[in-house]
mmCIF file of C-alpha atoms in Angstrom:
data_model
loop_
_atom_site.group_PDB
_atom_site.id
_atom_site.type_symbol
_atom_site.label_atom_id
_atom_site.label_comp_id
_atom_site.label_asym_id
_atom_site.label_seq_id
_atom_site.Cartn_x
_atom_site.Cartn_y
_atom_site.Cartn_z
ATOM 1 C CA UNK A 1 0.398 0.029 -0.373
ATOM 2 C CA UNK A 2 0.975 3.175 -1.365
ATOM 3 C CA UNK A 3 2.329 5.321 1.610
ATOM 4 C CA UNK A 4 -0.067 9.123 1.262
ATOM 5 C CA UNK A 5 1.920 12.489 0.893
ATOM 6 C CA UNK A 6 1.678 15.011 3.602
ATOM 7 C CA UNK A 7 0.351 18.360 3.482
ATOM 8 C CA UNK A 8 4.009 19.831 3.417
ATOM 9 C CA UNK A 9 5.350 17.149 0.147
ATOM 10 C CA UNK A 10 2.496 17.800 -1.667
ATOM 11 C CA UNK A 11 2.813 21.549 -1.060
ATOM 12 C CA UNK A 12 6.900 20.991 -2.239
ATOM 13 C CA UNK A 13 5.779 19.385 -4.928
ATOM 14 C CA UNK A 14 2.980 21.492 -6.150
ATOM 15 C CA UNK A 15 5.226 24.695 -5.890
ATOM 16 C CA UNK A 16 8.349 22.877 -8.200
ATOM 17 C CA UNK A 17 5.604 21.856 -10.839
ATOM 18 C CA UNK A 18 4.230 25.485 -10.891
ATOM 19 C CA UNK A 19 8.497 26.708 -10.818
ATOM 20 C CA UNK A 20 8.873 24.603 -13.626
ATOM 21 C CA UNK A 21 6.015 25.511 -15.566
ATOM 22 C CA UNK A 22 6.818 28.974 -15.079
ATOM 23 C CA UNK A 23 11.207 28.526 -16.603
ATOM 24 C CA UNK A 24 9.481 26.477 -19.201
ATOM 25 C CA UNK A 25 7.402 29.122 -20.414
ATOM 26 C CA UNK A 26 10.117 32.360 -19.625
ATOM 27 C CA UNK A 27 12.243 29.993 -21.566
ATOM 28 C CA UNK A 28 10.273 29.273 -24.382
ATOM 29 C CA UNK A 29 9.852 33.534 -24.486
ATOM 30 C CA UNK A 30 13.833 34.185 -24.882
ATOM 31 C CA UNK A 31 13.460 31.393 -27.581
ATOM 32 C CA UNK A 32 10.443 33.297 -29.544
ATOM 33 C CA UNK A 33 12.550 36.866 -29.285
ATOM 34 C CA UNK A 34 15.773 35.736 -30.181
ATOM 35 C CA UNK A 35 13.981 33.827 -33.513
ATOM 36 C CA UNK A 36 11.705 37.107 -33.781
ATOM 37 C CA UNK A 37 15.099 39.529 -33.636
ATOM 38 C CA UNK A 38 17.240 37.428 -36.349
ATOM 39 C CA UNK A 39 14.271 36.788 -38.832
ATOM 40 C CA UNK A 40 14.161 40.994 -38.908
ATOM 41 C CA UNK A 41 17.650 40.728 -39.310
ATOM 42 C CA UNK A 42 17.956 39.195 -41.990
ATOM 43 C CA UNK A 43 14.843 40.137 -43.673
ATOM 44 C CA UNK A 44 15.929 43.511 -43.133
ATOM 45 C CA UNK A 45 19.503 42.368 -44.552
ATOM 46 C CA UNK A 46 17.868 41.028 -47.699
ATOM 47 C CA UNK A 47 16.265 44.583 -48.569
ATOM 48 C CA UNK A 48 18.546 45.639 -51.717
ATOM 49 C CA UNK A 49 20.293 49.094 -51.651
ATOM 50 C CA UNK A 50 22.364 50.684 -49.342
ATOM 51 C CA UNK A 51 21.762 51.429 -45.867
ATOM 52 C CA UNK A 52 24.123 54.201 -44.991
ATOM 53 C CA UNK A 53 21.872 55.230 -48.344
ATOM 54 C CA UNK A 54 18.520 55.052 -46.278
ATOM 55 C CA UNK A 55 19.605 56.873 -43.407
ATOM 56 C CA UNK A 56 20.384 60.008 -45.364
ATOM 57 C CA UNK A 57 16.881 59.976 -47.356
ATOM 58 C CA UNK A 58 16.944 57.505 -49.992
ATOM 59 C CA UNK A 59 17.983 56.925 -53.586
ATOM 60 C CA UNK A 60 17.361 60.625 -54.217
ATOM 61 C CA UNK A 61 19.660 62.036 -51.320
ATOM 62 C CA UNK A 62 22.396 62.367 -54.285
ATOM 63 C CA UNK A 63 24.967 61.823 -51.382
ATOM 64 C CA UNK A 64 28.496 62.291 -51.466
ATOM 65 C CA UNK A 65 30.731 58.488 -50.562
ATOM 66 C CA UNK A 66 32.341 60.360 -47.898
ATOM 67 C CA UNK A 67 28.933 61.176 -46.033
ATOM 68 C CA UNK A 68 28.024 57.596 -46.931
ATOM 69 C CA UNK A 69 31.323 56.231 -45.284
ATOM 70 C CA UNK A 70 30.882 58.743 -42.347
ATOM 71 C CA UNK A 71 27.401 57.196 -42.242
ATOM 72 C CA UNK A 72 28.221 53.108 -42.619
ATOM 73 C CA UNK A 73 31.218 54.000 -39.356
ATOM 74 C CA UNK A 74 28.986 56.039 -37.232
ATOM 75 C CA UNK A 75 26.172 53.384 -37.482
ATOM 76 C CA UNK A 76 28.822 50.591 -37.935
ATOM 77 C CA UNK A 77 27.266 49.829 -41.519
ATOM 78 C CA UNK A 78 30.998 48.902 -42.823
ATOM 79 C CA UNK A 79 31.633 46.044 -40.143
ATOM 80 C CA UNK A 80 30.852 42.293 -40.575
ATOM 81 C CA UNK A 81 27.699 41.184 -41.046
ATOM 82 C CA UNK A 82 28.181 38.322 -37.788
ATOM 83 C CA UNK A 83 29.268 41.567 -35.797
ATOM 84 C CA UNK A 84 26.573 43.721 -36.658
ATOM 85 C CA UNK A 85 23.748 41.163 -35.680
ATOM 86 C CA UNK A 86 25.278 40.516 -32.065
ATOM 87 C CA UNK A 87 25.815 44.187 -31.924
ATOM 88 C CA UNK A 88 22.195 44.007 -32.373
ATOM 89 C CA UNK A 89 21.936 41.347 -30.076
ATOM 90 C CA UNK A 90 23.305 42.660 -27.125
ATOM 91 C CA UNK A 91 20.861 46.563 -27.878
ATOM 92 C CA UNK A 92 18.492 44.391 -27.867
ATOM 93 C CA UNK A 93 18.938 42.225 -24.395
ATOM 94 C CA UNK A 94 19.458 45.962 -23.093
ATOM 95 C CA UNK A 95 16.508 47.105 -24.662
ATOM 96 C CA UNK A 96 17.691 49.719 -27.061
ATOM 97 C CA UNK A 97 15.849 49.584 -30.099
ATOM 98 C CA UNK A 98 17.860 52.436 -31.453
ATOM 99 C CA UNK A 99 17.242 55.418 -33.307
ATOM 100 C CA UNK A 100 14.694 56.032 -36.142
ATOM 101 C CA UNK A 101 17.336 57.427 -39.343
ATOM 102 C CA UNK A 102 13.614 59.205 -41.366
ATOM 103 C CA UNK A 103 12.074 61.214 -38.293
ATOM 104 C CA UNK A 104 16.188 60.955 -36.193
ATOM 105 C CA UNK A 105 14.664 60.459 -32.739
ATOM 106 C CA UNK A 106 14.328 56.821 -30.239
ATOM 107 C CA UNK A 107 12.215 54.504 -31.593
ATOM 108 C CA UNK A 108 11.510 52.924 -27.753
ATOM 109 C CA UNK A 109 9.486 56.266 -27.481
ATOM 110 C CA UNK A 110 7.947 56.166 -30.693
ATOM 111 C CA UNK A 111 7.047 52.964 -30.486
ATOM 112 C CA UNK A 112 5.360 53.319 -26.695
ATOM 113 C CA UNK A 113 3.443 56.142 -28.416
ATOM 114 C CA UNK A 114 1.784 54.902 -30.921
ATOM 115 C CA UNK A 115 1.511 51.266 -29.162
ATOM 116 C CA UNK A 116 -1.677 53.052 -26.817
ATOM 117 C CA UNK A 117 -3.481 53.143 -29.758
ATOM 118 C CA UNK A 118 -3.372 49.957 -31.005
ATOM 119 C CA UNK A 119 -3.566 47.649 -28.255
ATOM 120 C CA UNK A 120 -6.842 49.199 -27.253
ATOM 121 C CA UNK A 121 -8.059 48.930 -30.768
ATOM 122 C CA UNK A 122 -7.337 45.395 -30.804
ATOM 123 C CA UNK A 123 -8.442 44.985 -27.059
ATOM 124 C CA UNK A 124 -12.295 46.311 -28.357
ATOM 125 C CA UNK A 125 -12.168 44.381 -31.714
ATOM 126 C CA UNK A 126 -11.460 41.062 -28.838
ATOM 127 C CA UNK A 127 -13.883 42.006 -26.587
ATOM 128 C CA UNK A 128 -16.614 42.190 -29.150
ATOM 129 C CA UNK A 129 -15.381 39.196 -30.521
ATOM 130 C CA UNK A 130 -16.126 37.228 -27.750
ATOM 131 C CA UNK A 131 -19.445 38.136 -27.178
ATOM 132 C CA UNK A 132 -20.937 38.424 -30.827
ATOM 133 C CA UNK A 133 -18.791 34.523 -31.173
ATOM 134 C CA UNK A 134 -20.555 33.646 -27.773
ATOM 135 C CA UNK A 135 -24.066 35.350 -28.860
ATOM 136 C CA UNK A 136 -24.086 33.134 -32.035
ATOM 137 C CA UNK A 137 -23.108 30.198 -30.652
ATOM 138 C CA UNK A 138 -25.422 29.855 -28.601
ATOM 139 C CA UNK A 139 -28.095 31.529 -30.775
ATOM 140 C CA UNK A 140 -27.371 28.063 -33.355
ATOM 141 C CA UNK A 141 -27.268 25.413 -30.713
ATOM 142 C CA UNK A 142 -30.465 26.322 -28.662
ATOM 143 C CA UNK A 143 -32.808 28.357 -31.530
ATOM 144 C CA UNK A 144 -33.240 24.339 -33.348
ATOM 145 C CA UNK A 145 -32.255 23.966 -37.158
ATOM 146 C CA UNK A 146 -32.909 26.522 -38.891
ATOM 147 C CA UNK A 147 -30.620 28.354 -36.328
ATOM 148 C CA UNK A 148 -27.813 25.645 -37.257
ATOM 149 C CA UNK A 149 -27.565 25.726 -40.336
ATOM 150 C CA UNK A 150 -27.928 29.827 -40.610
ATOM 151 C CA UNK A 151 -25.700 30.258 -37.788
ATOM 152 C CA UNK A 152 -22.912 27.683 -39.042
ATOM 153 C CA UNK A 153 -23.290 30.125 -41.968
ATOM 154 C CA UNK A 154 -22.690 33.124 -40.656
ATOM 155 C CA UNK A 155 -19.513 31.629 -39.037
ATOM 156 C CA UNK A 156 -18.122 30.829 -42.319
ATOM 157 C CA UNK A 157 -18.814 33.952 -44.137
ATOM 158 C CA UNK A 158 -18.006 36.575 -41.568
ATOM 159 C CA UNK A 159 -14.593 34.365 -41.158
ATOM 160 C CA UNK A 160 -13.331 34.883 -44.777
ATOM 161 C CA UNK A 161 -14.121 38.608 -45.327
ATOM 162 C CA UNK A 162 -10.509 40.085 -45.606
ATOM 163 C CA UNK A 163 -10.359 43.107 -43.826
ATOM 164 C CA UNK A 164 -9.508 45.603 -46.966
ATOM 165 C CA UNK A 165 -12.992 44.792 -48.316
ATOM 166 C CA UNK A 166 -14.761 44.975 -45.199
ATOM 167 C CA UNK A 167 -13.298 48.226 -43.922
ATOM 168 C CA UNK A 168 -14.153 50.100 -47.541
ATOM 169 C CA UNK A 169 -17.845 47.988 -46.564
ATOM 170 C CA UNK A 170 -18.478 49.553 -43.602
ATOM 171 C CA UNK A 171 -17.518 52.791 -44.907
ATOM 172 C CA UNK A 172 -19.296 52.236 -47.993
ATOM 173 C CA UNK A 173 -22.400 51.815 -45.534
ATOM 174 C CA UNK A 174 -22.451 53.557 -42.677
ATOM 175 C CA UNK A 175 -20.033 56.780 -44.107
ATOM 176 C CA UNK A 176 -21.326 57.072 -47.286
ATOM 177 C CA UNK A 177 -24.892 55.931 -47.095
ATOM 178 C CA UNK A 178 -25.971 56.606 -43.793
ATOM 179 C CA UNK A 179 -23.932 59.239 -42.443
ATOM 180 C CA UNK A 180 -23.491 58.072 -39.395
ATOM 181 C CA UNK A 181 -19.924 57.340 -38.487
ATOM 182 C CA UNK A 182 -16.946 59.141 -39.841
ATOM 183 C CA UNK A 183 -14.328 57.421 -42.385
ATOM 184 C CA UNK A 184 -11.633 58.517 -40.965
ATOM 185 C CA UNK A 185 -10.559 57.360 -37.560
ATOM 186 C CA UNK A 186 -10.984 60.429 -35.161
ATOM 187 C CA UNK A 187 -10.224 61.145 -31.423
ATOM 188 C CA UNK A 188 -14.047 60.362 -30.271
ATOM 189 C CA UNK A 189 -15.942 57.048 -29.580
ATOM 190 C CA UNK A 190 -17.440 57.369 -32.744
ATOM 191 C CA UNK A 191 -13.662 57.169 -35.308
ATOM 192 C CA UNK A 192 -13.228 53.749 -33.795
ATOM 193 C CA UNK A 193 -16.018 51.506 -34.586
ATOM 194 C CA UNK A 194 -15.617 51.074 -38.336
ATOM 195 C CA UNK A 195 -12.093 50.033 -37.032
ATOM 196 C CA UNK A 196 -13.294 47.819 -34.325
ATOM 197 C CA UNK A 197 -15.789 46.196 -36.429
ATOM 198 C CA UNK A 198 -13.604 45.238 -39.360
ATOM 199 C CA UNK A 199 -11.266 43.959 -36.811
ATOM 200 C CA UNK A 200 -14.044 41.632 -34.934
ATOM 201 C CA UNK A 201 -15.926 40.527 -37.576
ATOM 202 C CA UNK A 202 -14.382 38.165 -38.794
ATOM 203 C CA UNK A 203 -12.708 37.001 -35.853
ATOM 204 C CA UNK A 204 -16.363 36.836 -34.335
ATOM 205 C CA UNK A 205 -16.517 34.361 -37.023
ATOM 206 C CA UNK A 206 -13.447 32.037 -35.752
ATOM 207 C CA UNK A 207 -14.411 31.723 -32.553
ATOM 208 C CA UNK A 208 -18.164 31.054 -33.083
ATOM 209 C CA UNK A 209 -16.883 27.989 -34.841
ATOM 210 C CA UNK A 210 -14.871 26.616 -32.172
ATOM 211 C CA UNK A 211 -17.260 27.665 -29.762
ATOM 212 C CA UNK A 212 -20.696 26.033 -31.620
ATOM 213 C CA UNK A 213 -18.705 22.336 -31.967
ATOM 214 C CA UNK A 214 -17.131 23.079 -28.430
ATOM 215 C CA UNK A 215 -20.748 23.730 -26.990
ATOM 216 C CA UNK A 216 -22.425 20.945 -28.959
ATOM 217 C CA UNK A 217 -20.097 18.565 -27.505
ATOM 218 C CA UNK A 218 -20.344 19.795 -24.037
ATOM 219 C CA UNK A 219 -24.263 19.481 -24.532
ATOM 220 C CA UNK A 220 -23.977 15.748 -24.485
ATOM 221 C CA UNK A 221 -21.202 15.877 -21.753
ATOM 222 C CA UNK A 222 -21.971 13.899 -18.982
ATOM 223 C CA UNK A 223 -21.590 16.836 -16.416
ATOM 224 C CA UNK A 224 -24.254 18.403 -17.816
ATOM 225 C CA UNK A 225 -26.820 15.828 -18.483
ATOM 226 C CA UNK A 226 -26.170 14.966 -14.749
ATOM 227 C CA UNK A 227 -26.833 18.521 -13.845
ATOM 228 C CA UNK A 228 -29.963 18.477 -16.168
ATOM 229 C CA UNK A 229 -31.063 15.309 -13.829
ATOM 230 C CA UNK A 230 -30.835 17.373 -10.589
ATOM 231 C CA UNK A 231 -33.123 19.929 -11.552
ATOM 232 C CA UNK A 232 -32.018 22.382 -12.974
ATOM 233 C CA UNK A 233 -32.405 25.232 -15.306
ATOM 234 C CA UNK A 234 -31.942 25.179 -19.199
ATOM 235 C CA UNK A 235 -30.038 28.270 -19.120
ATOM 236 C CA UNK A 236 -28.682 27.375 -15.645
ATOM 237 C CA UNK A 237 -27.243 24.468 -17.945
ATOM 238 C CA UNK A 238 -26.168 26.271 -20.493
ATOM 239 C CA UNK A 239 -24.034 29.389 -18.839
ATOM 240 C CA UNK A 240 -22.506 27.590 -15.673
ATOM 241 C CA UNK A 241 -22.023 24.659 -17.093
ATOM 242 C CA UNK A 242 -21.691 23.587 -20.680
ATOM 243 C CA UNK A 243 -20.638 27.230 -22.501
ATOM 244 C CA UNK A 244 -17.254 27.052 -19.379
ATOM 245 C CA UNK A 245 -16.626 23.487 -20.872
ATOM 246 C CA UNK A 246 -17.033 25.011 -24.821
ATOM 247 C CA UNK A 247 -15.653 28.388 -23.732
ATOM 248 C CA UNK A 248 -11.648 26.412 -23.359
ATOM 249 C CA UNK A 249 -10.602 25.963 -26.813
ATOM 250 C CA UNK A 250 -11.531 29.875 -27.954
ATOM 251 C CA UNK A 251 -9.939 30.668 -24.550
ATOM 252 C CA UNK A 252 -6.584 29.119 -25.580
ATOM 253 C CA UNK A 253 -6.509 30.589 -28.605
ATOM 254 C CA UNK A 254 -7.206 34.406 -28.062
ATOM 255 C CA UNK A 255 -4.092 34.922 -27.495
ATOM 256 C CA UNK A 256 -3.137 34.291 -30.969
ATOM 257 C CA UNK A 257 -6.320 36.136 -32.225
ATOM 258 C CA UNK A 258 -5.258 38.894 -30.371
ATOM 259 C CA UNK A 259 -1.094 38.790 -32.525
ATOM 260 C CA UNK A 260 -3.597 38.583 -35.801
ATOM 261 C CA UNK A 261 -5.461 41.506 -34.655
ATOM 262 C CA UNK A 262 -2.356 43.934 -34.172
ATOM 263 C CA UNK A 263 -0.930 42.341 -37.460
ATOM 264 C CA UNK A 264 -4.328 43.250 -39.302
ATOM 265 C CA UNK A 265 -3.963 46.912 -37.577
ATOM 266 C CA UNK A 266 -1.225 47.577 -40.782
ATOM 267 C CA UNK A 267 -4.403 47.111 -43.074
ATOM 268 C CA UNK A 268 -6.692 48.816 -40.486
ATOM 269 C CA UNK A 269 -4.954 52.562 -39.475
ATOM 270 C CA UNK A 270 -3.715 52.752 -42.687
ATOM 271 C CA UNK A 271 -7.642 52.288 -44.469
ATOM 272 C CA UNK A 272 -8.982 55.219 -41.823
ATOM 273 C CA UNK A 273 -5.694 56.863 -41.259
ATOM 274 C CA UNK A 274 -5.321 56.013 -37.561
ATOM 275 C CA UNK A 275 -2.614 56.018 -35.364
ATOM 276 C CA UNK A 276 -0.821 53.390 -34.218
ATOM 277 C CA UNK A 277 1.387 50.403 -34.529
ATOM 278 C CA UNK A 278 -0.301 49.514 -37.831
ATOM 279 C CA UNK A 279 0.903 52.770 -40.024
ATOM 280 C CA UNK A 280 4.183 53.147 -38.046
ATOM 281 C CA UNK A 281 5.138 50.060 -39.366
ATOM 282 C CA UNK A 282 4.044 51.252 -43.074
ATOM 283 C CA UNK A 283 5.930 54.116 -42.849
ATOM 284 C CA UNK A 284 8.529 52.631 -41.643
ATOM 285 C CA UNK A 285 8.957 49.966 -44.603
ATOM 286 C CA UNK A 286 8.194 52.428 -46.809
ATOM 287 C CA UNK A 287 11.296 54.798 -46.086
ATOM 288 C CA UNK A 288 13.316 52.289 -44.906
ATOM 289 C CA UNK A 289 13.257 52.504 -41.853
ATOM 290 C CA UNK A 290 14.778 49.458 -40.307
ATOM 291 C CA UNK A 291 15.551 51.112 -35.785
ATOM 292 C CA UNK A 292 11.955 51.344 -36.512
ATOM 293 C CA UNK A 293 10.586 48.267 -38.323
ATOM 294 C CA UNK A 294 12.363 45.846 -35.899
ATOM 295 C CA UNK A 295 10.846 48.334 -32.660
ATOM 296 C CA UNK A 296 7.543 47.963 -34.313
ATOM 297 C CA UNK A 297 7.773 43.919 -34.683
ATOM 298 C CA UNK A 298 10.429 43.217 -31.395
ATOM 299 C CA UNK A 299 6.777 45.446 -29.235
ATOM 300 C CA UNK A 300 3.861 43.122 -31.238
ATOM 301 C CA UNK A 301 6.101 39.752 -30.210
ATOM 302 C CA UNK A 302 6.243 40.873 -26.639
ATOM 303 C CA UNK A 303 2.458 42.008 -26.698
ATOM 304 C CA UNK A 304 2.020 38.241 -28.006
ATOM 305 C CA UNK A 305 4.042 36.485 -25.594
ATOM 306 C CA UNK A 306 1.995 38.584 -22.240
ATOM 307 C CA UNK A 307 -1.149 37.797 -23.962
ATOM 308 C CA UNK A 308 -0.379 33.880 -24.547
ATOM 309 C CA UNK A 309 0.550 33.880 -20.682
ATOM 310 C CA UNK A 310 -2.451 35.655 -20.230
ATOM 311 C CA UNK A 311 -4.593 33.268 -21.935
ATOM 312 C CA UNK A 312 -2.805 30.678 -20.500
ATOM 313 C CA UNK A 313 -3.309 31.307 -16.580
ATOM 314 C CA UNK A 314 -7.108 32.365 -17.554
ATOM 315 C CA UNK A 315 -6.990 28.389 -19.200
ATOM 316 C CA UNK A 316 -6.119 27.338 -15.511
ATOM 317 C CA UNK A 317 -8.729 29.720 -13.976
ATOM 318 C CA UNK A 318 -11.440 28.647 -15.492
ATOM 319 C CA UNK A 319 -10.752 24.447 -16.001
ATOM 320 C CA UNK A 320 -9.774 23.382 -12.293
ATOM 321 C CA UNK A 321 -8.477 20.502 -13.631
ATOM 322 C CA UNK A 322 -5.090 22.056 -15.698
ATOM 323 C CA UNK A 323 -4.033 23.589 -12.157
ATOM 324 C CA UNK A 324 -3.172 19.503 -11.849
ATOM 325 C CA UNK A 325 -0.958 19.588 -14.602
#
């Protein structure tokens, strides 16, 4: 007969398990950031042209060879590629994102000044996508055969909508046709409605498909049938038991979804003339402002990692069984 484990020993095992999980997450985060920095560096090196020329204003600047040589020496462009690579890793490790070629300012404050607007847009879009997905999944699973077919069709169509087409359609309907919302994202509440809808609708279709399938499985599970047999109301069974189980896959994917929203912000912020990381990245690529490109990409990677950790923690809160693994 196995000897029972005492409270102290059980607590120690739990602490070691949690510590190991945290260490694995941190190691994974460092690896992802290193890969992002490496891929970004290699991609920048593949851009044709002289980086010193970009610093001096591009090919149209007609910079002299002496000026090009001076800039190359100042920024280290004349050093071997491997030296430039490790110099960049060293700067990134200390939080130094470099200095913008085009704006002649530190990249860190520039990125931070644009980060808030993009995060607000992504958070609102993710929240609205969740609300739409929950409503659509609940209606399509509890509304009968017609509701199931209509809901499934709406989810597929919504998930397939491209951001640029949806943004243009929303502008035509609500700005040009009805005249109720501005086509340009101003500082007010009305200006953010169309950008949020553009990002939220396709994501809601994707999350709705996952929730609907999970909800159908949950409604046939023994714990749901047992709750119904105990006399709990249909609404209580749905919201307390079934949806809690059905939301787990969507919660796990929310970290990825948040990253996709920030990627979609490049299109949305450009179409609606909204300031943020998306427009900053697009302008930096157009001007070949390499430090800004690297700074934005690394910032997005950090945000993605943090959101992945938050969704993992949320999954453990929703499902107590995960705390034992």
